[in-house]
Short mmCIF file of C-alpha atoms in Angstrom, two decimals:
data_model
loop_
_atom_site.label_atom_id
_atom_site.label_comp_id
_atom_site.label_asym_id
_atom_site.label_seq_id
_atom_site.Cartn_x
_atom_site.Cartn_y
_atom_site.Cartn_z
CA MET A 1 -12.96 -21.96 9.84
CA PRO A 2 -11.61 -18.58 9.91
CA HIS A 3 -8.27 -17.82 10.73
CA PHE A 4 -8.90 -14.66 12.60
CA PRO A 5 -11.64 -13.22 14.80
CA SER A 6 -14.09 -10.87 13.11
CA PRO A 7 -13.36 -7.10 12.95
CA GLY A 8 -15.28 -5.22 16.06
CA ASP A 9 -16.66 -1.76 16.40
CA LYS A 10 -14.62 1.28 15.70
CA ALA A 11 -13.01 1.64 19.10
CA SER A 12 -11.78 -2.04 19.06
CA LEU A 13 -10.54 -1.61 15.46
CA GLU A 14 -8.56 1.40 16.26
CA GLU A 15 -7.47 0.92 19.88
CA GLY A 16 -7.72 -2.61 20.73
CA LEU A 17 -5.25 -5.43 21.02
CA LEU A 18 -6.62 -8.00 19.23
CA PHE A 19 -5.75 -8.50 15.73
CA THR A 20 -8.96 -8.62 13.70
CA PRO A 21 -7.93 -7.79 10.08
CA LYS A 22 -10.49 -6.55 7.71
CA PHE A 23 -10.54 -8.37 4.45
CA ASP A 24 -12.37 -6.79 1.30
CA ARG A 25 -15.19 -8.36 -0.62
CA ASP A 26 -12.59 -10.50 -2.56
CA GLY A 27 -11.41 -11.72 0.93
CA LEU A 28 -8.02 -9.74 0.36
CA ILE A 29 -6.06 -7.46 2.49
CA THR A 30 -3.51 -4.69 0.92
CA VAL A 31 0.13 -5.33 2.11
CA VAL A 32 3.08 -3.07 1.56
CA ALA A 33 6.38 -4.88 1.67
CA ILE A 34 9.36 -2.63 2.94
CA GLY A 35 13.11 -3.32 3.33
CA ALA A 36 14.07 -4.52 6.88
CA GLU A 37 17.13 -1.95 6.95
CA LYS A 38 16.26 1.20 5.14
CA GLY A 39 12.38 0.81 5.39
CA GLU A 40 11.94 1.60 1.25
CA VAL A 41 9.02 0.45 -0.27
CA LEU A 42 9.71 -2.63 -2.10
CA MET A 43 5.97 -3.78 -3.38
CA VAL A 44 2.45 -3.69 -2.61
CA ALA A 45 0.56 -6.74 -2.86
CA HIS A 46 -2.42 -8.84 -1.27
CA MET A 47 -2.94 -11.71 1.33
CA ASN A 48 -6.07 -13.44 1.89
CA GLU A 49 -6.50 -15.36 5.30
CA GLU A 50 -4.90 -18.31 4.17
CA SER A 51 -1.60 -16.30 3.06
CA LEU A 52 -1.97 -14.39 6.22
CA ALA A 53 -2.01 -16.96 8.41
CA ARG A 54 1.06 -18.93 6.63
CA THR A 55 3.20 -15.55 6.87
CA LEU A 56 2.34 -15.60 10.77
CA GLU A 57 3.05 -19.12 11.24
CA THR A 58 6.16 -19.31 8.98
CA GLY A 59 7.75 -15.96 9.25
CA GLU A 60 8.21 -15.89 5.24
CA ALA A 61 5.73 -13.89 3.30
CA TRP A 62 3.11 -15.61 1.47
CA TYR A 63 0.67 -13.56 -0.95
CA TRP A 64 -2.45 -14.06 -2.96
CA SER A 65 -1.56 -14.04 -6.40
CA ARG A 66 -4.93 -12.14 -8.10
CA SER A 67 -3.55 -12.83 -11.67
CA ARG A 68 -2.76 -16.42 -11.06
CA GLN A 69 -5.68 -16.89 -8.29
CA SER A 70 -3.35 -18.88 -6.35
CA LEU A 71 -1.44 -18.97 -3.08
CA TRP A 72 1.98 -17.20 -3.77
CA ARG A 73 4.99 -18.23 -1.65
CA LYS A 74 6.98 -14.87 -2.60
CA GLY A 75 10.57 -16.27 -3.96
CA GLU A 76 9.78 -19.80 -4.14
CA THR A 77 10.97 -19.86 -7.68
CA SER A 78 13.48 -16.78 -7.54
CA GLY A 79 15.04 -17.50 -4.38
CA GLN A 80 13.83 -13.82 -3.20
CA LEU A 81 12.17 -14.82 -0.13
CA GLN A 82 10.85 -12.52 2.18
CA HIS A 83 11.60 -13.12 6.06
CA VAL A 84 9.30 -11.12 7.92
CA VAL A 85 10.72 -9.09 10.71
CA GLU A 86 7.84 -6.98 11.67
CA MET A 87 4.37 -6.80 10.52
CA ARG A 88 2.27 -3.56 11.32
CA THR A 89 -1.58 -3.00 10.81
CA ASP A 90 -3.28 0.33 10.54
CA CYS A 91 -6.03 2.16 12.29
CA ASP A 92 -9.03 0.32 10.89
CA GLN A 93 -7.00 -2.88 10.21
CA ASP A 94 -7.51 -3.21 6.63
CA ALA A 95 -3.86 -2.70 5.40
CA LEU A 96 -0.56 -4.16 6.77
CA VAL A 97 3.03 -3.26 6.25
CA ILE A 98 5.60 -5.83 6.55
CA ARG A 99 9.33 -5.20 7.22
CA VAL A 100 11.35 -8.06 5.06
CA GLU A 101 14.67 -9.23 4.54
CA VAL A 102 15.06 -10.52 1.36
CA GLY A 103 16.86 -13.65 0.19
CA GLY A 104 18.63 -14.57 -3.06
CA ASP A 105 19.79 -11.49 -4.91
CA GLY A 106 17.91 -9.13 -2.73
CA GLY A 107 15.56 -8.24 -5.31
CA CYS A 108 11.84 -8.07 -5.25
CA CYS A 109 10.50 -6.81 -8.68
CA HIS A 110 9.87 -9.44 -11.42
CA THR A 111 11.47 -7.32 -13.80
CA GLY A 112 14.76 -7.97 -12.33
CA ARG A 113 14.58 -4.68 -10.10
CA HIS A 114 15.16 -3.91 -6.00
CA SER A 115 11.99 -2.36 -5.78
CA CYS A 116 8.73 -2.41 -8.22
CA PHE A 117 8.63 1.48 -7.64
CA TYR A 118 11.45 2.34 -10.05
CA ARG A 119 9.52 4.99 -12.24
CA VAL A 120 8.78 8.48 -11.06
CA VAL A 121 5.54 10.04 -12.32
CA LYS A 122 6.13 13.74 -13.51
CA GLY A 123 3.45 16.33 -13.64
CA ASP A 124 1.17 16.52 -16.40
CA ASN A 125 1.77 20.54 -17.36
CA GLY A 126 -1.44 20.05 -19.22
CA GLY A 127 -0.62 17.05 -21.22
CA PRO A 128 -0.24 13.50 -20.53
CA ALA A 129 2.04 12.46 -17.13
CA ARG A 130 5.20 10.76 -18.04
CA LEU A 131 7.23 8.46 -16.32
CA GLU A 132 11.12 8.80 -15.40
CA LYS A 133 13.24 5.70 -14.38
CA THR A 134 15.47 5.67 -11.40
CA HIS A 135 16.92 2.39 -12.26
CA MET L 1 -13.38 12.48 -20.54
CA PRO L 2 -10.93 10.25 -18.87
CA HIS L 3 -7.88 12.09 -17.34
CA PHE L 4 -5.23 9.07 -18.13
CA PRO L 5 -4.70 6.94 -21.18
CA SER L 6 -5.76 3.14 -20.89
CA PRO L 7 -3.12 0.71 -19.68
CA GLY L 8 -1.44 -0.85 -22.45
CA ASP L 9 0.40 -4.13 -22.97
CA LYS L 10 2.80 -5.65 -20.65
CA ALA L 11 5.75 -4.44 -21.96
CA SER L 12 4.32 -0.93 -21.97
CA LEU L 13 3.20 -1.05 -18.61
CA GLU L 14 6.42 -2.19 -17.31
CA GLU L 15 9.05 -0.52 -19.32
CA GLY L 16 6.96 2.33 -20.92
CA LEU L 17 7.50 5.93 -20.18
CA LEU L 18 3.70 6.92 -20.52
CA PHE L 19 1.70 7.08 -17.13
CA THR L 20 -1.30 4.69 -17.72
CA PRO L 21 -2.53 3.88 -13.98
CA LYS L 22 -4.64 1.15 -13.69
CA PHE L 23 -7.72 1.32 -11.66
CA ASP L 24 -9.65 -1.54 -10.12
CA ARG L 25 -13.43 -2.40 -11.00
CA ASP L 26 -14.63 0.34 -8.28
CA GLY L 27 -12.47 2.84 -10.20
CA LEU L 28 -9.50 3.20 -7.52
CA ILE L 29 -5.66 2.82 -7.37
CA THR L 30 -3.85 1.84 -3.84
CA VAL L 31 -1.73 4.91 -2.88
CA VAL L 32 0.64 4.48 0.06
CA ALA L 33 2.22 7.88 1.41
CA ILE L 34 5.56 8.09 2.83
CA GLY L 35 7.08 10.97 5.07
CA ALA L 36 9.29 13.15 2.78
CA GLU L 37 12.45 13.02 4.87
CA LYS L 38 12.64 9.60 6.28
CA GLY L 39 10.23 7.58 4.32
CA GLU L 40 8.39 6.07 6.88
CA VAL L 41 4.81 4.64 5.75
CA LEU L 42 2.16 7.20 7.18
CA MET L 43 -0.97 5.78 5.47
CA VAL L 44 -2.66 3.39 2.66
CA ALA L 45 -5.58 5.12 0.97
CA HIS L 46 -6.85 5.16 -2.44
CA MET L 47 -7.77 7.40 -5.47
CA ASN L 48 -9.93 7.77 -8.26
CA GLU L 49 -8.97 9.23 -11.72
CA GLU L 50 -10.28 12.59 -10.47
CA SER L 51 -8.42 12.86 -7.30
CA LEU L 52 -5.22 11.72 -9.05
CA ALA L 53 -5.83 14.23 -11.81
CA ARG L 54 -6.09 16.77 -8.86
CA THR L 55 -3.28 15.55 -7.02
CA LEU L 56 -0.91 16.16 -10.11
CA GLU L 57 -2.32 19.42 -11.00
CA THR L 58 -2.07 20.79 -7.51
CA GLY L 59 0.68 19.03 -5.90
CA GLU L 60 -1.45 18.28 -2.82
CA ALA L 61 -2.76 14.85 -2.02
CA TRP L 62 -6.42 14.24 -3.01
CA TYR L 63 -8.01 10.74 -2.23
CA TRP L 64 -11.20 8.92 -2.50
CA SER L 65 -12.89 8.36 0.62
CA ARG L 66 -14.48 5.15 0.30
CA SER L 67 -16.50 5.21 3.50
CA ARG L 68 -17.78 8.76 2.47
CA GLN L 69 -17.93 8.06 -0.99
CA SER L 70 -16.55 11.38 -1.91
CA LEU L 71 -13.47 13.13 -3.06
CA TRP L 72 -10.97 13.82 -0.04
CA ARG L 73 -8.81 16.81 0.06
CA LYS L 74 -6.39 15.21 2.99
CA GLY L 75 -5.90 17.75 5.76
CA GLU L 76 -8.72 20.14 4.86
CA THR L 77 -10.36 20.25 8.13
CA SER L 78 -7.22 19.25 10.33
CA GLY L 79 -4.48 21.30 8.63
CA GLN L 80 -2.66 18.39 7.90
CA LEU L 81 -2.24 18.73 4.08
CA GLN L 82 -0.02 16.52 1.91
CA HIS L 83 2.61 18.52 -0.40
CA VAL L 84 3.68 15.78 -3.01
CA VAL L 85 7.01 15.93 -3.33
CA GLU L 86 7.48 12.92 -5.54
CA MET L 87 5.03 10.24 -7.12
CA ARG L 88 6.00 6.71 -8.13
CA THR L 89 4.28 3.93 -9.72
CA ASP L 90 5.02 0.20 -9.73
CA CYS L 91 5.78 -2.31 -12.44
CA ASP L 92 2.34 -2.88 -13.38
CA GLN L 93 1.18 0.61 -12.67
CA ASP L 94 -1.60 -0.28 -10.16
CA ALA L 95 -0.15 1.29 -7.18
CA LEU L 96 1.22 4.63 -6.05
CA VAL L 97 3.91 5.85 -3.57
CA ILE L 98 3.81 9.30 -2.83
CA ARG L 99 6.27 11.13 -0.72
CA VAL L 100 4.83 13.69 1.41
CA GLU L 101 5.50 17.00 3.30
CA VAL L 102 2.82 17.04 5.94
CA GLY L 103 1.34 20.56 6.96
CA GLY L 104 -0.26 21.21 10.61
CA ASP L 105 1.01 19.59 13.36
CA GLY L 106 2.60 16.87 11.10
CA GLY L 107 0.35 14.04 11.88
CA CYS L 108 -1.49 12.04 9.61
CA CYS L 109 -3.86 9.36 11.35
CA HIS L 110 -7.39 10.61 12.33
CA THR L 111 -6.32 9.03 15.70
CA GLY L 112 -4.02 12.06 16.23
CA ARG L 113 -1.20 9.66 15.68
CA HIS L 114 1.91 10.63 13.04
CA SER L 115 1.33 7.38 11.18
CA CYS L 116 -1.61 5.27 10.86
CA PHE L 117 0.54 1.96 11.46
CA TYR L 118 0.93 2.38 15.26
CA ARG L 119 0.36 -1.09 16.10
CA VAL L 120 2.83 -4.27 15.71
CA VAL L 121 1.16 -7.50 15.02
CA LYS L 122 2.62 -10.33 17.20
CA GLY L 123 2.73 -13.89 15.84
CA ASP L 124 0.01 -16.35 17.18
CA ASN L 125 1.91 -18.94 18.78
CA GLY L 126 -1.28 -21.16 18.22
CA GLY L 127 -3.60 -18.66 19.57
CA PRO L 128 -5.16 -15.56 18.02
CA ALA L 129 -2.63 -12.69 17.14
CA ARG L 130 -2.29 -9.71 19.33
CA LEU L 131 -1.05 -6.06 18.70
CA GLU L 132 1.27 -3.91 20.47
CA LYS L 133 1.00 -0.28 20.23
CA THR L 134 4.46 1.53 19.57
CA HIS L 135 2.72 5.19 20.17
#
């Protein structure tokens, strides 16, 4: 049984007050996790219906791991659980932003960094673009 | 001819300084646009190789419109051009965050709002989840 109603027409999607998340052909929706206090982008990941339903039920972020093809309770092994303070959806309800308080050491990235976005892309100037680490 | 080198091994992806963006099977990469000053999430969209190359060359955000299946110079008709102040990629180089200064009236969403994330998802409490508009 589906956890969420099917997406309606354009007007309902954009201005409606019923949550009808749009999953892609793999059954996934894109999720941006941001820090609860400062709003910095921590990571971009995906949820399927089941993980989104669990996230809403438990108040903790559950994702779908595309590499492992399994439900992924964020922080289960690392202690970096994500307590969801707020969830938002966008105009066509095919993306989510969750504002999270992070448990454990407060980190998010599996490389040990606070955020997964630790490298800046520097313009190509005719050659291949380079990355600069910020931390 | 491809615009970007192919992704390397896990170590190169995560710790390397060469930009090797990973496009999905549709040739797309997920992009989160955030406001230049406050860092608030404005929109989530996609770029293909060509639009990413143009974005790096011109300093203006170009996306790939999945609904129109065409290159999309953001703001071309609305005036809401996005000047890219900074671009970041994540640990596995399959997502981008761009920090943008928005032209025109400073808006971003086609519904006329500043951000596409104008609705908060309220937990289900056993029933279907509801949305609350913030603006």
